[in-house]
């Protein structure tokens, strides 16, 4: 298989270990017409994501009809391939990490049309229609471990509960950090019951009589380590790189389902890049 012509910083795309990982998930058809190599096709889809080009651009570079790439991606989507592959990869990563420092946050992405689309929601804070990516990442590796997408008007705390309910109890979580959007006694208690980590979630300052006592009670089970509180900003840099390097939200696609697949695809790419740079064999 020929190398993909990418910039030096994206040469991980051509690394042999990437192909060895992908062959577990993109096996050739046992029956029927052989067709194009699936790993080769997926590498070109990753190229498209990194370089912000179109399917017609892929046709001009590869000589493969652009509709072939579209149909290939649709088949992967129909099989829930993007989500399933990410789940398997992140499961391996969570076992590899020696203790997990979880950070939780969400990121808003405007719809491609700028208007209401299927599955989108209007965010009064952003004053735009869009979607949200809710994500758990590990502080040390800056890798995505669990994620979900929603309409742009879904509250952060609701997205946080959804992720927490899906997170494996066997994770070796040592610390947990999030911003004030996740300030909830029930949420904090659920985290402690699941993993018993140090929890750094700031307490909101509500303006009403007796608030000082209320804040003191709510702060009691939480960590006050300033170093742990500062870790929260790491996820902002993570989302910035996800959007500016892996171009999440820049794709010319519509509807929540496509945004979901794009979100999982960028996370898969992040894990593959990390495995190459850290010489980690996944699987």
Short mmCIF file of C-alpha atoms in Angstrom, two decimals:
data_model
loop_
_atom_site.label_atom_id
_atom_site.label_comp_id
_atom_site.label_asym_id
_atom_site.label_seq_id
_atom_site.Cartn_x
_atom_site.Cartn_y
_atom_site.Cartn_z
CA UNK A 1 0.00 0.00 0.00
CA UNK A 2 1.42 3.36 -1.05
CA UNK A 3 2.10 6.05 1.55
CA UNK A 4 -0.34 8.91 1.98
CA UNK A 5 1.26 12.28 1.01
CA UNK A 6 0.91 14.25 4.27
CA UNK A 7 2.96 16.89 6.08
CA UNK A 8 5.77 15.78 8.37
CA UNK A 9 3.66 16.24 11.51
CA UNK A 10 1.08 13.83 10.11
CA UNK A 11 3.51 11.10 9.07
CA UNK A 12 2.13 8.90 11.84
CA UNK A 13 -0.63 8.17 9.32
CA UNK A 14 1.83 6.08 7.29
CA UNK A 15 3.34 4.21 10.22
CA UNK A 16 3.21 0.43 10.00
CA UNK A 17 1.69 0.12 13.48
CA UNK A 18 -1.35 2.16 12.37
CA UNK A 19 -2.02 -0.35 9.62
CA UNK A 20 -1.55 -3.25 12.05
CA UNK A 21 -4.18 -1.74 14.36
CA UNK A 22 -6.65 -0.97 11.59
CA UNK A 23 -6.47 -4.46 10.11
CA UNK A 24 -8.22 -5.72 13.26
CA UNK A 25 -11.23 -3.56 12.43
CA UNK A 26 -11.15 -3.42 8.64
CA UNK A 27 -10.78 -6.99 7.48
CA UNK A 28 -11.27 -7.75 3.77
CA UNK A 29 -14.54 -9.28 2.63
CA UNK A 30 -14.52 -13.07 2.71
CA UNK A 31 -16.96 -13.26 -0.17
CA UNK A 32 -17.89 -11.29 -3.24
CA UNK A 33 -15.88 -8.72 -5.13
CA UNK A 34 -12.63 -7.82 -3.39
CA UNK A 35 -12.79 -4.08 -4.05
CA UNK A 36 -10.34 -1.49 -2.73
CA UNK A 37 -8.22 -2.15 0.35
CA UNK A 38 -10.27 -0.97 3.35
CA UNK A 39 -7.25 0.23 5.34
CA UNK A 40 -6.09 2.25 2.34
CA UNK A 41 -9.55 3.78 2.01
CA UNK A 42 -9.77 4.65 5.70
CA UNK A 43 -6.31 6.22 5.67
CA UNK A 44 -7.53 8.48 2.89
CA UNK A 45 -10.56 9.40 4.96
CA UNK A 46 -8.20 10.39 7.77
CA UNK A 47 -6.18 12.37 5.23
CA UNK A 48 -9.37 14.18 4.20
CA UNK A 49 -10.05 15.06 7.86
CA UNK A 50 -6.54 16.36 8.44
CA UNK A 51 -6.20 18.30 5.21
CA UNK A 52 -9.79 19.63 5.04
CA UNK A 53 -10.20 18.54 1.44
CA UNK A 54 -13.30 17.25 -0.37
CA UNK A 55 -14.22 13.84 -1.71
CA UNK A 56 -13.61 15.17 -5.21
CA UNK A 57 -10.11 16.16 -4.10
CA UNK A 58 -9.55 12.56 -3.01
CA UNK A 59 -10.65 11.42 -6.45
CA UNK A 60 -8.14 13.70 -8.17
CA UNK A 61 -5.31 12.47 -5.90
CA UNK A 62 -6.07 8.75 -5.83
CA UNK A 63 -7.89 8.12 -9.08
CA UNK A 64 -10.69 6.45 -7.09
CA UNK A 65 -14.18 7.77 -7.84
CA UNK A 66 -15.33 10.14 -5.11
CA UNK A 67 -18.62 8.26 -4.68
CA UNK A 68 -16.61 5.17 -3.68
CA UNK A 69 -15.25 7.04 -0.66
CA UNK A 70 -18.72 8.30 0.24
CA UNK A 71 -20.24 4.82 0.03
CA UNK A 72 -17.36 3.35 2.05
CA UNK A 73 -17.91 5.87 4.84
CA UNK A 74 -21.67 5.29 4.80
CA UNK A 75 -21.14 1.55 5.18
CA UNK A 76 -18.91 2.13 8.21
CA UNK A 77 -21.50 4.47 9.70
CA UNK A 78 -24.34 2.00 9.13
CA UNK A 79 -22.38 -0.64 11.08
CA UNK A 80 -21.72 1.82 13.94
CA UNK A 81 -18.04 1.21 13.13
CA UNK A 82 -16.71 4.54 14.35
CA UNK A 83 -18.24 4.27 17.82
CA UNK A 84 -17.41 0.57 18.22
CA UNK A 85 -13.80 1.00 17.14
CA UNK A 86 -13.28 3.95 19.48
CA UNK A 87 -14.77 1.96 22.36
CA UNK A 88 -12.33 -0.91 21.82
CA UNK A 89 -9.31 1.37 21.43
CA UNK A 90 -10.16 3.50 24.46
CA UNK A 91 -10.76 0.34 26.51
CA UNK A 92 -7.22 -0.78 25.76
CA UNK A 93 -5.82 2.66 26.55
CA UNK A 94 -7.57 2.74 29.93
CA UNK A 95 -5.82 -0.54 30.85
CA UNK A 96 -2.47 0.79 29.68
CA UNK A 97 -2.64 3.93 31.83
CA UNK A 98 -1.19 3.64 35.32
CA UNK A 99 -3.92 5.46 37.20
CA UNK A 100 -6.38 7.80 35.48
CA UNK A 101 -6.82 11.51 36.12
CA UNK A 102 -10.20 12.20 34.53
CA UNK A 103 -11.23 15.60 33.23
CA UNK A 104 -14.78 16.25 32.06
CA UNK A 105 -16.13 18.99 29.84
CA UNK A 106 -18.15 19.64 26.70
CA UNK A 107 -17.49 21.59 23.52
CA UNK A 108 -20.04 23.28 21.28
CA UNK A 109 -19.89 23.00 17.48
CA UNK A 110 -22.13 25.08 15.24
CA UNK A 111 -24.16 23.36 12.52
CA UNK A 112 -22.70 23.47 9.00
CA UNK A 113 -25.70 25.39 7.68
CA UNK A 114 -25.76 27.79 10.63
CA UNK A 115 -29.45 26.93 11.06
CA UNK A 116 -31.46 24.26 12.81
CA UNK A 117 -30.60 20.75 11.59
CA UNK A 118 -31.71 17.27 12.57
CA UNK A 119 -30.57 16.62 16.14
CA UNK A 120 -29.24 20.13 16.72
CA UNK A 121 -30.27 22.57 19.44
CA UNK A 122 -30.11 26.32 19.99
CA UNK A 123 -27.59 27.43 22.59
CA UNK A 124 -28.62 30.68 24.24
CA UNK A 125 -25.08 31.11 25.57
CA UNK A 126 -23.52 30.78 22.10
CA UNK A 127 -26.58 32.24 20.33
CA UNK A 128 -26.13 29.56 17.66
CA UNK A 129 -27.59 26.23 16.56
CA UNK A 130 -25.30 23.29 17.01
CA UNK A 131 -24.21 20.15 18.79
CA UNK A 132 -22.20 19.31 21.88
CA UNK A 133 -19.41 16.82 22.37
CA UNK A 134 -19.26 15.63 25.99
CA UNK A 135 -15.92 14.03 26.82
CA UNK A 136 -13.84 12.31 29.47
CA UNK A 137 -10.10 12.63 28.84
CA UNK A 138 -7.06 11.49 30.80
CA UNK A 139 -4.94 14.39 32.06
CA UNK A 140 -1.51 12.80 31.62
CA UNK A 141 -1.92 11.36 28.14
CA UNK A 142 -4.56 13.84 26.96
CA UNK A 143 -6.41 10.95 25.38
CA UNK A 144 -10.20 10.59 24.98
CA UNK A 145 -11.58 7.72 27.06
CA UNK A 146 -15.33 8.17 26.78
CA UNK A 147 -17.59 10.50 24.83
CA UNK A 148 -21.14 11.26 23.79
CA UNK A 149 -22.79 13.81 21.53
CA UNK A 150 -26.01 15.73 22.01
CA UNK A 151 -27.96 18.72 20.80
CA UNK A 152 -26.29 22.04 21.57
CA UNK A 153 -28.87 23.01 24.19
CA UNK A 154 -28.27 20.00 26.48
CA UNK A 155 -26.91 21.07 29.88
CA UNK A 156 -23.35 20.05 30.72
CA UNK A 157 -24.45 18.30 33.92
CA UNK A 158 -26.88 16.11 31.96
CA UNK A 159 -24.10 15.12 29.56
CA UNK A 160 -21.87 14.45 32.55
CA UNK A 161 -24.42 12.09 34.13
CA UNK A 162 -24.75 10.25 30.83
CA UNK A 163 -21.00 9.66 30.62
CA UNK A 164 -20.65 8.74 34.28
CA UNK A 165 -23.38 6.10 33.98
CA UNK A 166 -21.55 4.52 31.03
CA UNK A 167 -18.05 4.68 32.55
CA UNK A 168 -16.62 1.33 33.74
CA UNK A 169 -16.38 0.98 37.56
CA UNK A 170 -13.09 -0.91 37.08
CA UNK A 171 -11.27 2.20 35.85
CA UNK A 172 -8.43 3.13 38.22
CA UNK A 173 -9.53 6.75 38.60
CA UNK A 174 -7.35 8.69 41.03
CA UNK A 175 -8.63 12.23 40.44
CA UNK A 176 -11.65 13.83 38.76
CA UNK A 177 -11.82 17.48 37.65
CA UNK A 178 -14.54 19.55 35.99
CA UNK A 179 -15.80 23.14 35.97
CA UNK A 180 -18.76 24.77 37.73
CA UNK A 181 -21.17 23.48 35.11
CA UNK A 182 -20.94 20.13 36.91
CA UNK A 183 -21.54 21.46 40.42
CA UNK A 184 -24.11 19.01 41.78
CA UNK A 185 -24.07 17.22 45.11
CA UNK A 186 -25.65 14.14 43.57
CA UNK A 187 -23.12 14.13 40.71
CA UNK A 188 -20.15 14.47 43.06
CA UNK A 189 -21.48 11.72 45.32
CA UNK A 190 -22.00 9.43 42.31
CA UNK A 191 -18.36 9.93 41.29
CA UNK A 192 -17.12 9.13 44.78
CA UNK A 193 -19.30 6.02 45.03
CA UNK A 194 -18.03 4.76 41.69
CA UNK A 195 -14.25 5.28 42.06
CA UNK A 196 -13.59 7.20 45.30
CA UNK A 197 -11.19 9.67 43.64
CA UNK A 198 -10.23 13.20 44.67
CA UNK A 199 -12.94 15.38 43.10
CA UNK A 200 -12.16 18.96 42.06
CA UNK A 201 -15.39 20.64 41.00
CA UNK A 202 -15.84 24.28 42.09
CA UNK A 203 -18.93 25.20 44.10
CA UNK A 204 -21.18 27.83 42.60
CA UNK A 205 -21.89 30.97 44.60
CA UNK A 206 -25.66 31.34 44.72
CA UNK A 207 -26.96 34.63 46.08
CA UNK A 208 -29.39 33.83 48.87
CA UNK A 209 -29.50 33.84 52.65
CA UNK A 210 -27.54 31.05 54.29
CA UNK A 211 -25.39 30.42 51.23
CA UNK A 212 -22.13 30.37 53.22
CA UNK A 213 -23.28 27.34 55.23
CA UNK A 214 -24.62 25.68 52.08
CA UNK A 215 -21.30 26.17 50.27
CA UNK A 216 -19.36 24.77 53.23
CA UNK A 217 -21.49 21.63 53.24
CA UNK A 218 -21.18 21.13 49.49
CA UNK A 219 -17.40 21.72 49.52
CA UNK A 220 -16.76 19.16 52.25
CA UNK A 221 -16.44 15.97 50.11
CA UNK A 222 -14.39 17.75 47.42
CA UNK A 223 -10.66 18.26 47.09
CA UNK A 224 -9.25 21.76 47.46
CA UNK A 225 -5.87 20.98 45.88
CA UNK A 226 -5.06 23.99 43.62
CA UNK A 227 -2.90 21.80 41.38
CA UNK A 228 -5.86 19.53 40.72
CA UNK A 229 -8.09 22.51 39.98
CA UNK A 230 -5.59 23.78 37.41
CA UNK A 231 -5.73 20.45 35.57
CA UNK A 232 -9.19 21.38 34.33
CA UNK A 233 -7.72 23.74 31.74
CA UNK A 234 -6.04 20.82 29.96
CA UNK A 235 -9.32 19.80 28.38
CA UNK A 236 -9.70 23.27 26.86
CA UNK A 237 -6.38 22.76 25.07
CA UNK A 238 -7.55 19.29 24.09
CA UNK A 239 -10.71 20.61 22.44
CA UNK A 240 -8.73 23.38 20.77
CA UNK A 241 -6.40 20.82 19.17
CA UNK A 242 -9.32 18.60 18.23
CA UNK A 243 -10.87 21.49 16.29
CA UNK A 244 -7.74 23.14 14.89
CA UNK A 245 -5.59 20.10 14.06
CA UNK A 246 -8.15 17.35 13.52
CA UNK A 247 -10.69 19.87 12.18
CA UNK A 248 -13.73 18.67 14.10
CA UNK A 249 -16.61 20.94 13.13
CA UNK A 250 -15.01 22.02 9.85
CA UNK A 251 -16.49 19.14 7.87
CA UNK A 252 -19.19 19.99 5.35
CA UNK A 253 -21.64 17.54 6.88
CA UNK A 254 -25.09 17.94 8.36
CA UNK A 255 -27.15 16.34 11.13
CA UNK A 256 -26.29 14.86 14.52
CA UNK A 257 -25.43 11.39 13.18
CA UNK A 258 -22.66 12.77 10.97
CA UNK A 259 -21.33 14.95 13.79
CA UNK A 260 -21.27 11.86 16.02
CA UNK A 261 -19.26 9.88 13.45
CA UNK A 262 -16.88 12.82 12.93
CA UNK A 263 -16.33 13.08 16.69
CA UNK A 264 -15.52 9.39 17.02
CA UNK A 265 -13.27 9.46 13.95
CA UNK A 266 -11.14 12.32 15.32
CA UNK A 267 -10.82 10.47 18.64
CA UNK A 268 -9.67 7.33 16.82
CA UNK A 269 -7.08 9.42 15.00
CA UNK A 270 -5.85 10.91 18.28
CA UNK A 271 -5.33 7.45 19.75
CA UNK A 272 -3.51 6.21 16.63
CA UNK A 273 -1.25 9.27 16.65
CA UNK A 274 -0.46 8.79 20.36
CA UNK A 275 0.33 5.09 19.87
CA UNK A 276 2.87 5.90 17.14
CA UNK A 277 4.55 8.76 19.03
CA UNK A 278 4.79 6.71 22.22
CA UNK A 279 5.71 3.44 20.52
CA UNK A 280 2.73 1.64 22.02
CA UNK A 281 1.41 -1.45 20.25
CA UNK A 282 -2.37 -1.48 20.63
CA UNK A 283 -3.93 -4.93 20.85
#
